[in-house]
Coordinates of C-alpha atoms in Angstrom, one line a residue:
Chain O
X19 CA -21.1 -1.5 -30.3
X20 CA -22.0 -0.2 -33.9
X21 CA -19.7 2.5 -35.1
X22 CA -20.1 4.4 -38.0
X23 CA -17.9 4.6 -41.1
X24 CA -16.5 8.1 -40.4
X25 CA -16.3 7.5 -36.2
X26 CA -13.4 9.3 -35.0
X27 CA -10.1 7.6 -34.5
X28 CA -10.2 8.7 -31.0
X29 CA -13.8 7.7 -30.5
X30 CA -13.1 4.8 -31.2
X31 CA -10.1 4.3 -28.8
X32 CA -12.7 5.9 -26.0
X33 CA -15.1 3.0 -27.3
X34 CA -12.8 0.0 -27.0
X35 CA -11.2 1.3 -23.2
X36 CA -14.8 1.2 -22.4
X37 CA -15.7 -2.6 -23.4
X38 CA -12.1 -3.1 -21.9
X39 CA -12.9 -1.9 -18.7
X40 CA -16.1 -3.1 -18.9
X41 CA -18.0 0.2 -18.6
X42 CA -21.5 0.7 -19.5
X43 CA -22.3 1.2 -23.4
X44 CA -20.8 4.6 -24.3
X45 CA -23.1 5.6 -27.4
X46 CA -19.5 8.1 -28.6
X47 CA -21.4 8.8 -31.8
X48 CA -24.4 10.2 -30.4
X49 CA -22.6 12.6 -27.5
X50 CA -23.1 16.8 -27.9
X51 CA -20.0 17.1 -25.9
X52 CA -17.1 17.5 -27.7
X53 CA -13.6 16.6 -26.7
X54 CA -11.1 18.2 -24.9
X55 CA -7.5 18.0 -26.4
X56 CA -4.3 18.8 -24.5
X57 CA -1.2 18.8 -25.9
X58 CA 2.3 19.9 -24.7
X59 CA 5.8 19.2 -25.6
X60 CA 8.6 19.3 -23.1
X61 CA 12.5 20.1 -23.1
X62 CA 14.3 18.8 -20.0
X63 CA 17.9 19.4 -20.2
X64 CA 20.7 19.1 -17.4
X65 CA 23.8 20.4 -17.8
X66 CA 26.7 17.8 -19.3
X67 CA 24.0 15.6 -18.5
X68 CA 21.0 13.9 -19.7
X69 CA 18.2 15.7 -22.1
X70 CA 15.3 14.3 -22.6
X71 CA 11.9 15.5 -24.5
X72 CA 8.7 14.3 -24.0
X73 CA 5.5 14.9 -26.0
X74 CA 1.9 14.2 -24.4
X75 CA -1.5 14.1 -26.1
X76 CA -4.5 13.9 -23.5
X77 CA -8.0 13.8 -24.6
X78 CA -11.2 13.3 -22.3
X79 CA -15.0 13.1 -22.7
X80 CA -18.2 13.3 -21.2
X81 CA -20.1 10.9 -22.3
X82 CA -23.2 12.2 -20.8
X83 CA -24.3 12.1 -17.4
X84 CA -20.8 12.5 -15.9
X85 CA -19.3 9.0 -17.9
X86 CA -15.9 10.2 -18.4
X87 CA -13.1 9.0 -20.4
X88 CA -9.8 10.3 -20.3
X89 CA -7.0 8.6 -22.6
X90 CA -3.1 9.9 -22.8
X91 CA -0.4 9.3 -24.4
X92 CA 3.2 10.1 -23.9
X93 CA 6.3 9.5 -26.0
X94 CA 9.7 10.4 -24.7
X95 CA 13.4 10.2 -25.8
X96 CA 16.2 10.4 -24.1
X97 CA 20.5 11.0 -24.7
X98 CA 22.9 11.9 -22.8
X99 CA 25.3 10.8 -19.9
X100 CA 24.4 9.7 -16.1
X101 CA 26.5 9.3 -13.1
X102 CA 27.6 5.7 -12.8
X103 CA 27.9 6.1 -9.0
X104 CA 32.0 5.3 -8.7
X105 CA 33.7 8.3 -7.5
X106 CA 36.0 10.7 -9.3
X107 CA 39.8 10.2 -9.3
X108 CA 43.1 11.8 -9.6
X109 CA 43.9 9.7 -12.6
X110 CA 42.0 8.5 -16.1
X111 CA 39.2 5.7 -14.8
X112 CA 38.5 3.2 -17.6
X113 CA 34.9 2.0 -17.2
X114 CA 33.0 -1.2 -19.2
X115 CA 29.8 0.1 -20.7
X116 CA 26.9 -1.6 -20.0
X117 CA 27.2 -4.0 -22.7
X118 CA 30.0 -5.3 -22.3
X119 CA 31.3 -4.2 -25.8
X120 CA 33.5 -1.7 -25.6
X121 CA 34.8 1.3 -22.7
X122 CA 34.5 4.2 -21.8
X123 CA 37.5 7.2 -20.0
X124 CA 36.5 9.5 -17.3
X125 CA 39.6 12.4 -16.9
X126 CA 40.9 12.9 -13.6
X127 CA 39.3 14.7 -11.2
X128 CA 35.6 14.6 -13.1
X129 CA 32.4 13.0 -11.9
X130 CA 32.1 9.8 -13.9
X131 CA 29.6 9.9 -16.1
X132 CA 27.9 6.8 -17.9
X133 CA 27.1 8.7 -22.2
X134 CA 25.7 5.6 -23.3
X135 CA 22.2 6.0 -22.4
X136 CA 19.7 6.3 -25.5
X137 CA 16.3 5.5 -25.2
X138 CA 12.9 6.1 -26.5
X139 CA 9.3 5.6 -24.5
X140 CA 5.7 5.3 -25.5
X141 CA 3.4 4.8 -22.2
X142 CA -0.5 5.0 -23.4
X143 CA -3.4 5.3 -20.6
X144 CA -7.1 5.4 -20.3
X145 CA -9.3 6.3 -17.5
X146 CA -13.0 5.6 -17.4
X147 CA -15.2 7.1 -14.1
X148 CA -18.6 7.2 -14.2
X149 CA -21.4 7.7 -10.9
X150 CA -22.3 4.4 -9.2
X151 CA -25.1 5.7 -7.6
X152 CA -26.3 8.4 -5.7
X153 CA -22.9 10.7 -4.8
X154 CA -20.7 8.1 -5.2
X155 CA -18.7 7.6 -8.8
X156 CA -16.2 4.9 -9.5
X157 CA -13.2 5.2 -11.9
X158 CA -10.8 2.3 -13.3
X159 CA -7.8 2.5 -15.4
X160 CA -5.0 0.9 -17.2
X161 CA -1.6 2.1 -18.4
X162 CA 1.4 1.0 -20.1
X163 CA 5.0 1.9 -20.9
X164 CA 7.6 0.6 -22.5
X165 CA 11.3 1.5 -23.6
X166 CA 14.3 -0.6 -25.1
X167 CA 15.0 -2.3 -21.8
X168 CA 11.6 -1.5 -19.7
X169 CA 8.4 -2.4 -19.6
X170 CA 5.6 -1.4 -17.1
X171 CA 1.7 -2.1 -17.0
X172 CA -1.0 -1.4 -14.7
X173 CA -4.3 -1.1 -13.6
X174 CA -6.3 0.8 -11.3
X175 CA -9.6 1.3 -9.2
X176 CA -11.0 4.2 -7.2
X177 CA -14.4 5.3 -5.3
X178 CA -15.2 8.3 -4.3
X179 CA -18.4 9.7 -2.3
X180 CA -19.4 13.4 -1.8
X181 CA -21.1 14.1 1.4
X182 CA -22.8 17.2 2.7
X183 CA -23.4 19.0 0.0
X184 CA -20.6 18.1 -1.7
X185 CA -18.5 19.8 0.3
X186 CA -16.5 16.6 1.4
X187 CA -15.2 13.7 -1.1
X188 CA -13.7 10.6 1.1
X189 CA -12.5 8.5 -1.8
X190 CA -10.2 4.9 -1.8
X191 CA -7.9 3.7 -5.1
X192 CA -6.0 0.8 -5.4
X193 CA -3.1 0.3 -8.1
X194 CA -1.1 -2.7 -8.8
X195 CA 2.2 -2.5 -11.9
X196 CA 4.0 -5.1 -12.9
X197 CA 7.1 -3.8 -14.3
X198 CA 10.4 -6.7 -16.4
X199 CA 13.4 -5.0 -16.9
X200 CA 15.2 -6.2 -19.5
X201 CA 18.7 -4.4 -18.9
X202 CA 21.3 -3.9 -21.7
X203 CA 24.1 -6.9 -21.1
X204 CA 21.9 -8.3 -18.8
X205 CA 21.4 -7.5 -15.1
X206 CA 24.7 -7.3 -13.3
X207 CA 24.7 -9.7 -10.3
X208 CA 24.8 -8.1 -7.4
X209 CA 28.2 -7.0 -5.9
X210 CA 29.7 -8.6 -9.0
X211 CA 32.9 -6.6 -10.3
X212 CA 33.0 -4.8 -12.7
X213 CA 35.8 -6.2 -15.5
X214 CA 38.0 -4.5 -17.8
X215 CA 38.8 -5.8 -21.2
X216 CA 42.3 -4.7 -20.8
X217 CA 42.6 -7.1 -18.0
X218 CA 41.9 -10.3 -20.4
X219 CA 44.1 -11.5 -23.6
X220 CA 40.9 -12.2 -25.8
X221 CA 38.0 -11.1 -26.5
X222 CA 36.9 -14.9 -25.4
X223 CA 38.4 -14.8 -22.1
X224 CA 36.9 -11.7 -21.5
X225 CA 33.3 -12.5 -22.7
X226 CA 33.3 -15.3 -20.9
X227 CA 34.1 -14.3 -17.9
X228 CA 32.0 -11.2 -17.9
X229 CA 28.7 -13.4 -18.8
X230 CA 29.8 -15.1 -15.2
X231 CA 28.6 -11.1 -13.6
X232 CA 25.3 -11.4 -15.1
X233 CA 21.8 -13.0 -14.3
X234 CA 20.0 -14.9 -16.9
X235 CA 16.5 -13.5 -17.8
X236 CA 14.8 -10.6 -17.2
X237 CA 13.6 -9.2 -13.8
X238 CA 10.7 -8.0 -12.5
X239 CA 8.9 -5.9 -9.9
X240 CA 5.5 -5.6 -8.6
X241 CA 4.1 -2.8 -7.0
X242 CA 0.7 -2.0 -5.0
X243 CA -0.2 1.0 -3.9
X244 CA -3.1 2.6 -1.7
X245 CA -5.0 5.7 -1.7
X246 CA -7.1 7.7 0.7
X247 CA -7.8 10.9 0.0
X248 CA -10.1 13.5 1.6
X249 CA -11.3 16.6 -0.1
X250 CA -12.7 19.6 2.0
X251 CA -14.5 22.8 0.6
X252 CA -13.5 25.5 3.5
X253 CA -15.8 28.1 2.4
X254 CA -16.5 29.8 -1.3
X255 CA -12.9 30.5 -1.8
X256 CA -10.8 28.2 -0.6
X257 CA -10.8 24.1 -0.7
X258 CA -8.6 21.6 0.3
X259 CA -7.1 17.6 -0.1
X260 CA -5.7 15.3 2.4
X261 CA -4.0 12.1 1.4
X262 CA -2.6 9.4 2.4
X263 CA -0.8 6.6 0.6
X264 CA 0.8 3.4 1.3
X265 CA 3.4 1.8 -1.7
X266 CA 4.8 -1.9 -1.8
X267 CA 6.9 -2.2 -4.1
X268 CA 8.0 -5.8 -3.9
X269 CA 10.8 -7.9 -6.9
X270 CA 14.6 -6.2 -8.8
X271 CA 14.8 -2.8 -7.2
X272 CA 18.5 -2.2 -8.1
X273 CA 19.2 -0.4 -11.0
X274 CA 21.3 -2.2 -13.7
X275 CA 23.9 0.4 -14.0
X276 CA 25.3 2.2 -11.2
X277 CA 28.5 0.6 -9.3
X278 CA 30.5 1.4 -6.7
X279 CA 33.9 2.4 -6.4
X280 CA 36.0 0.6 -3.7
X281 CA 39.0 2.3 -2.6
X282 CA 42.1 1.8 -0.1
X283 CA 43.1 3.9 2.4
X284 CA 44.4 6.8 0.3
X285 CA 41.3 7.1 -1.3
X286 CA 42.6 5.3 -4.6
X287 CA 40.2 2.9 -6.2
X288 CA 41.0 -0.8 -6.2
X289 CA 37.9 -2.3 -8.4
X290 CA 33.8 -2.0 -8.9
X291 CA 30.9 -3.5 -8.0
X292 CA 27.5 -3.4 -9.3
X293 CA 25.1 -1.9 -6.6
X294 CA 22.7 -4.1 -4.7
X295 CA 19.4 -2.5 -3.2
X296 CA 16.5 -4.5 -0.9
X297 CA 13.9 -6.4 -2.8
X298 CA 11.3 -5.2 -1.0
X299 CA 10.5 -1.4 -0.3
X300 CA 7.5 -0.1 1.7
X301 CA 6.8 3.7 1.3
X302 CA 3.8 5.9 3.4
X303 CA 3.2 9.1 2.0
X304 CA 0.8 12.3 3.3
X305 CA -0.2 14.7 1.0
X306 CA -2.1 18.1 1.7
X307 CA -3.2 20.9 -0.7
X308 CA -5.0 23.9 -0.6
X309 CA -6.5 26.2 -3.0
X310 CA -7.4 29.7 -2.4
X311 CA -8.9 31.9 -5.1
X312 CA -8.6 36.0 -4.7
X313 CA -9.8 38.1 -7.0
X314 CA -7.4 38.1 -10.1
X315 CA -5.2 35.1 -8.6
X316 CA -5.5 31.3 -7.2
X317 CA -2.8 30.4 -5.1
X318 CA -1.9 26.9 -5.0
X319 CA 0.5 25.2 -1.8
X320 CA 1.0 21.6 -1.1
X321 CA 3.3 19.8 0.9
X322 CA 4.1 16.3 1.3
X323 CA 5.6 14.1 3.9
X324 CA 6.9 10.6 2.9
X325 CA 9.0 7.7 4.6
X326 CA 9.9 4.3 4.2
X327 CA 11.4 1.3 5.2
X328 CA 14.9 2.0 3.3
X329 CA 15.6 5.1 5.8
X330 CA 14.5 7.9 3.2
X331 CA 12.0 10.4 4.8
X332 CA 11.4 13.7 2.6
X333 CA 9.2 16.8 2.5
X334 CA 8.3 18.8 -0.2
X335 CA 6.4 22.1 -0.7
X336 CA 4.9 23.0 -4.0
X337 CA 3.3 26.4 -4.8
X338 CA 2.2 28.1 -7.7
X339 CA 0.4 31.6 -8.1
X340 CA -1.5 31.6 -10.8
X341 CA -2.0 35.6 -11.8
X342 CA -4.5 37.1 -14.1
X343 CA -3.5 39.5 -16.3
X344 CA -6.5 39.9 -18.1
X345 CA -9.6 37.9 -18.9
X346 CA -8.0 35.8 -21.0
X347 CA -3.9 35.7 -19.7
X348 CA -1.8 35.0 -16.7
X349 CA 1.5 34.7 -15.5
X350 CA 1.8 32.0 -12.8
X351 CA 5.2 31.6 -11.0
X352 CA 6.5 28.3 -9.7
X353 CA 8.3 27.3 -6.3
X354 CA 9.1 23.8 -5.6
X355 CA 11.5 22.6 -2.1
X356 CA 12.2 18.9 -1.8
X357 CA 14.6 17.6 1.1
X358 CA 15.1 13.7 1.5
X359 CA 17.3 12.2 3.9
X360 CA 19.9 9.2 2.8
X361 CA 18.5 5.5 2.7
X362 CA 20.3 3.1 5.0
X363 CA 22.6 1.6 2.7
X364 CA 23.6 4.6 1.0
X365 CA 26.9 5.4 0.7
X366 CA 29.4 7.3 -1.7
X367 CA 32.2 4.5 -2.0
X368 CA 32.9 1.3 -0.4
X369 CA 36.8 0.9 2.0
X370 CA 38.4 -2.2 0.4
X371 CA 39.7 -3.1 3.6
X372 CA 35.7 -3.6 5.2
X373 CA 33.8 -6.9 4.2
X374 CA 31.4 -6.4 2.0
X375 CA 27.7 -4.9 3.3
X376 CA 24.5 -7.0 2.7
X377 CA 23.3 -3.9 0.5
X378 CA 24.9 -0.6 -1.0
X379 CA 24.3 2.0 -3.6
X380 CA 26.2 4.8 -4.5
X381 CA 23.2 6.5 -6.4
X382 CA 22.8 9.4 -5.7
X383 CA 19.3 9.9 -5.9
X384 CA 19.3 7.8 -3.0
X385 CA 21.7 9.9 -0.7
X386 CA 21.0 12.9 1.0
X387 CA 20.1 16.0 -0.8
X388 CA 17.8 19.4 -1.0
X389 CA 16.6 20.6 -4.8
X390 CA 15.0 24.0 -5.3
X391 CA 12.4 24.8 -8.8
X392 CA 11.7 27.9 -9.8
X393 CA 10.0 28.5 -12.7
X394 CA 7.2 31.1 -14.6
X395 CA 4.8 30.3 -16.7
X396 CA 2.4 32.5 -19.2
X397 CA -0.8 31.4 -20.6
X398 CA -3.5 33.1 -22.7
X399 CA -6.9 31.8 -24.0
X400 CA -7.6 32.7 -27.7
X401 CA -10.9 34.0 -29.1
X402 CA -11.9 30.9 -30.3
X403 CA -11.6 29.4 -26.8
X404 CA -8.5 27.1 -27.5
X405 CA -5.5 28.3 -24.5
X406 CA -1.9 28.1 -25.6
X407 CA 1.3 28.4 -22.5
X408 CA 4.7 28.3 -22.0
X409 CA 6.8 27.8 -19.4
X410 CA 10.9 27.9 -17.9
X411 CA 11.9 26.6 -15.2
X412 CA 15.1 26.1 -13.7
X413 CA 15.9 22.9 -11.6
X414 CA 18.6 22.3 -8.9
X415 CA 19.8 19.2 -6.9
X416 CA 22.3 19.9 -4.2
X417 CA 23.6 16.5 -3.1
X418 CA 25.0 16.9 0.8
X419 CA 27.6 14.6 2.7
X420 CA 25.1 12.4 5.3
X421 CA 28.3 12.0 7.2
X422 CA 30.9 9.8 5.4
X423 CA 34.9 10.5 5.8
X424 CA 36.4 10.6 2.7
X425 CA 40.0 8.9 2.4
X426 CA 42.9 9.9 1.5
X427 CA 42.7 12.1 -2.1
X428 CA 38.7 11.5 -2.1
X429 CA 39.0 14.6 0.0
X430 CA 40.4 16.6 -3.2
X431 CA 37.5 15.4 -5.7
X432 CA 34.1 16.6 -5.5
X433 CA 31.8 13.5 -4.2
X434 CA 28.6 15.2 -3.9
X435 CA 28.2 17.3 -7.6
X436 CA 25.5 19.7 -7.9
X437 CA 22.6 18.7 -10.8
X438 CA 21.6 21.8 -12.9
X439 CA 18.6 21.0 -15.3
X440 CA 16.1 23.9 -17.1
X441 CA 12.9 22.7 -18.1
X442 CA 10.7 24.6 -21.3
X443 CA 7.4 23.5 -22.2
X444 CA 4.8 24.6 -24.7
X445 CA 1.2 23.6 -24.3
X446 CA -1.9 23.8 -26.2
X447 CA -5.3 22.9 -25.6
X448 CA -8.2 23.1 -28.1
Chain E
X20 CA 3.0 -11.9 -2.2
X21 CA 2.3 -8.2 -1.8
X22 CA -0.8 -8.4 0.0
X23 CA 1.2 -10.8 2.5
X24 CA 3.7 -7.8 2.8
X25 CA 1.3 -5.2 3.3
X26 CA -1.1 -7.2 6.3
X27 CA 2.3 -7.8 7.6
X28 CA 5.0 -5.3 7.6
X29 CA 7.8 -7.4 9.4
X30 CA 10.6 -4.8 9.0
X31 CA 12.7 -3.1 11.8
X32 CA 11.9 -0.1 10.4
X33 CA 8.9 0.0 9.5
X34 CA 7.9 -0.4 13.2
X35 CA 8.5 2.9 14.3
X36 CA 6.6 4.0 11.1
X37 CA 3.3 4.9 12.4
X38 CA 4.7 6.8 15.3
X39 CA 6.5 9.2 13.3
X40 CA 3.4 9.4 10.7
X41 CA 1.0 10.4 13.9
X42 CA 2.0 13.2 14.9
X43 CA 1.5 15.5 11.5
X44 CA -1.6 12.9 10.1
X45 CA -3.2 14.0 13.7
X46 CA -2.4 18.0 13.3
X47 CA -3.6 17.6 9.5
X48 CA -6.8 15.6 10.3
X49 CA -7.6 17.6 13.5
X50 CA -7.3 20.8 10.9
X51 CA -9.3 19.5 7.9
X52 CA -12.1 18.9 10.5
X53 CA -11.9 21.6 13.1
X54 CA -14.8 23.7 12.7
X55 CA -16.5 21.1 10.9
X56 CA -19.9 22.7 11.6
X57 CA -19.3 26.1 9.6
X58 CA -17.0 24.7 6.7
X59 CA -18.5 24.2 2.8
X60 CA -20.3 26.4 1.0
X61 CA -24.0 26.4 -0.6
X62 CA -24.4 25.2 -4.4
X63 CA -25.2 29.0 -5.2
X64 CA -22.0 30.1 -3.3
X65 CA -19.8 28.4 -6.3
X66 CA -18.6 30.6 -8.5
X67 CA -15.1 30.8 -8.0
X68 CA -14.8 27.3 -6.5
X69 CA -16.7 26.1 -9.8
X70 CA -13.2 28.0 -12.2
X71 CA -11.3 25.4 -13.9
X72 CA -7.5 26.6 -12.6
X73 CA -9.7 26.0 -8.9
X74 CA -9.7 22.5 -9.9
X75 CA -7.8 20.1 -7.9
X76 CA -6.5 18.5 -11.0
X77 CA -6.1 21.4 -13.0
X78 CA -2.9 21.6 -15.2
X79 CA -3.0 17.5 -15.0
X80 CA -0.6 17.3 -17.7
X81 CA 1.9 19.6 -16.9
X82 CA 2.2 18.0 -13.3
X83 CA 2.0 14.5 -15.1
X84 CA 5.1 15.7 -16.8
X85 CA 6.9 17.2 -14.1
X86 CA 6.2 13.8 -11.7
X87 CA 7.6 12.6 -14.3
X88 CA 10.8 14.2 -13.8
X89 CA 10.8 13.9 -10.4
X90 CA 9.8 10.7 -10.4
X91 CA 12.9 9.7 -11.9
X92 CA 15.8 12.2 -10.3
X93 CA 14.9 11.8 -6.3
X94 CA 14.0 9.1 -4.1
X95 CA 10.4 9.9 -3.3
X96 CA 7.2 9.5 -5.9
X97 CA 3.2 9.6 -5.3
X98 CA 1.2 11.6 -3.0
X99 CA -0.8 13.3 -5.0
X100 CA -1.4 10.4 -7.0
X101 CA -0.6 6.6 -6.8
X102 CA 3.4 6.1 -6.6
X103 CA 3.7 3.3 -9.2
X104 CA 6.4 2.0 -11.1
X105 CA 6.7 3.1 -14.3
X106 CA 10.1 2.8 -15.8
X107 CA 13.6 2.7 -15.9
X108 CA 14.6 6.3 -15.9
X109 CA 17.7 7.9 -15.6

């Protein structure tokens, strides 16, 4: 493709996706349609927790005869402290960071909380769709991320066919990642415990023996996912979208750096492990949405059943309003329910006195839990037709007891801690 | 590998799978289609279908972002888009 001196940088990008994907020849110099930019920066802060913001850049254009590209990119950092999964104790807990160099206290009676993690990401995409032939359009797409100790990349493929009037869209998509993980220290080996420097008489002794707890190499996952969707126009106000989707995820599907606390009989922990999840995970999902415009508002409900093969089966319901205040402003108000139910080999702590399971995690994000969103957001359109918004939302996890005893002094400490987070975001689109 | 997984899902669990999807993937298709006859509109009947906040995908990147989150603070991802992997979040 010949570009010209002064092509923009963009453009350009848009250009080489295209050959990449092989997609027809997109003449980007000679398009009237001009691009669409948007932009937002996010704040996501949990209490005592971790923070993270994230900045995204999104830009798509038409080509011409509905050949669309749409490219994104997101960078994200992240500080803060995360729950290593061993359970809070009467007494100081000495902990090994990740690295093995160096340790960490937890006081009595607090969650233990991992502050080591720092990280920064960068994940580009771009997405090129463009009609087959007659009502039928095809999309690909490729993506990748990467941070210190991650990295992910993928590729996707979708068609989609209107019928009747275009009133119904039956569309298929297939996705395939290949994520390595690369974690700090290396990855743990499963059920390994989890030594204390204090415990050795040189740093030698120590380092050697804490090597012994780790896997050589990075790991990797693969993960295929399917997509049927189903989109419905009920009649001039309303339309819907039915999905369903099937995930394999299939390779390392622990994470690195949660541990379990084992403990005796009066609740008192005797040593850690390092966690040890399935290799294999297979996930169904069914999604529904619905769209109804009213006058001055659209109202905007899904809800989404999943399951899978590790026990968890959740629902969520998602609704915003979106309100006109004017002709160019509106506040739009945000509700979000999610409930999952505990995976099979969840469990808070491990009782010294049991043999070992074939799998465990203490993770919470795998136990049972309910988390509530509320949020508002306002937006207004300038006169020169770019939109600016912000939004605030405040985000709750409440972790619940799936029906374990606690022994001894665990029934003093809080096992199940609550997860407060607000979210603030500023967008702008031009 | 993974194609071998997914022709043949030889898990316990994930026998009883597609009795417990049935029941609410039947309800949901029978109501997408019910009425199937009188449903969708004429290209002149558009108007407020053809808004942008009408859109499926409208606000893509602020629900990119907040899968995002979610994606990496509870046990469930996808359904309005491909699940994935993705990264290491915490």
């Amino acid at each position: 493709m010949q570009l010209e001196k002064n092509i923009p940088i963009a453009a350009a990008l848009a250009a080489a996706t295209c050959a990449l994907l092989g997609a027809p020849n997109a003449k980007a110099e000679e398009s009237q349609e001009p691009w669409a930019i948007d932009t937002a920066i996010l704040y996501y802060g949990e209490t005592d927790r971790v923070s993270v913001v994230e900045g995204v850049l999104n830009a798509s254009k038409d080509f011409g005869d509905e050949h669309i590209f749409n490219g994104k990119l997101v960078l994200d950092t992240l500080t803060g402290a995360s729950a290593s999964g061993a359970v809070a104790q009467p007494g100081v807990q000495s902990f090994t960071r990740p690295s093995g160099k160096g340790s960490y206290e937890v006081n009595g009676g607090e969650t233990p909380l991992d502050d080591t993690f720092q990280d920064t990401r960068v994940q580009v995409s771009g997405q090129w769709t463009q009609p087959l032939w007659e009502n039928t359009r095809g999309s690909s797409g490729l993506n990748f991320s990467k941070e210190y100790d991650y990295l992910s990349i993928g590729a996707n493929g979708s068609i989609a066919k209107d019928f009747d009037r275009k009133n119904r869209t039956l569309s298929l998509g297939l996705s395939y990642q290949y994520d390595s993980i690369d974690p700090v220290g290396g990855a743990p080996v499963p059920f390994s415990n989890m030594l204390l420097r204090s415990n050795f008489d040189s740093d030698d002794g120590f380092d050697e023996s804490f090597a012994d707890t780790r896997q050589d190499g990075s790991q990797d996952k693969t993960t295929i996912d399917v997509l049927l969707g189903l989109t419905q126009t009920i009649n001039k106000r309303m339309i819907m979208q039915l999905n369903y989707g099937l995930s394999v995820s299939d390779g390392y599907l622990n994470d690195p750096y949660k541990i379990l606390s084992l403990v005796n009989e009066e609740g008192l922990t005797e040593s850690l492990v390092y966690e040890n999840r399935p290799d294999k995970r297979t996930k169904h999902n069914i999604y529904w949405q619905t769209k109804y415009a009213m006058d001055s508002s659209v109202i905007d409900v899904s809800y989404r059943f999943s399951t899978d093969d590790w026990d968890i089966n959740s629902h969520t319901i998602d609704s915003r309003l979106r309100f006109n205040l004017s002709d160019t402003s509106y506040i739009q108000p945000h509700f979000r329910y999610y409930q999952q139910e505990a995976a099979e080999f969840y469990t808070p702590f491990l009782n010294s006195g049991d043999s070992l399971p074939t799998y465990a995690s203490s993770d919470y994000r795998l136990g049972e839990m309910t988390a509530v969103t509320l949020g508002l957001k306002y937006g207004q359109i300038l006169s020169n037709g770019h939109e600016w918004g912000v939004r605030l939302e405040y985000y709750q996890q409440s972790p619940k007891n799936s029906g374990f005893d606690a022994p001894g002094t665990l029934q003093n400490e809080d096992l199940y801690p609550s997860v407060k987070a607000v979210i603030a975001q500023l967008s702008y689109s031009f | 590998m993974n194609s071998k997984i997914m022709m043949n899902p030889s898990t316990q669990t994930s026998k009883h799978i597609p009795r417990k999807l049935s029941k609410p993937l039947v309800c949901l298709v029978l109501l997408q289609l019910s009425g199937c006859a009188s449903i969708g509109v004429q290209p002149w009947e558009r108007q407020l279908l053809a808004q942008d906040s009408m859109s499926l995908n409208s606000e893509a990147v602020e629900v990119g972002l907040d899968e995002h989150i979610y994606f990496s603070k509870e046990a469930t991802s996808g359904g309005r888009a491909f699940a994935g992997g993705g990264c290491g979040c915490n």
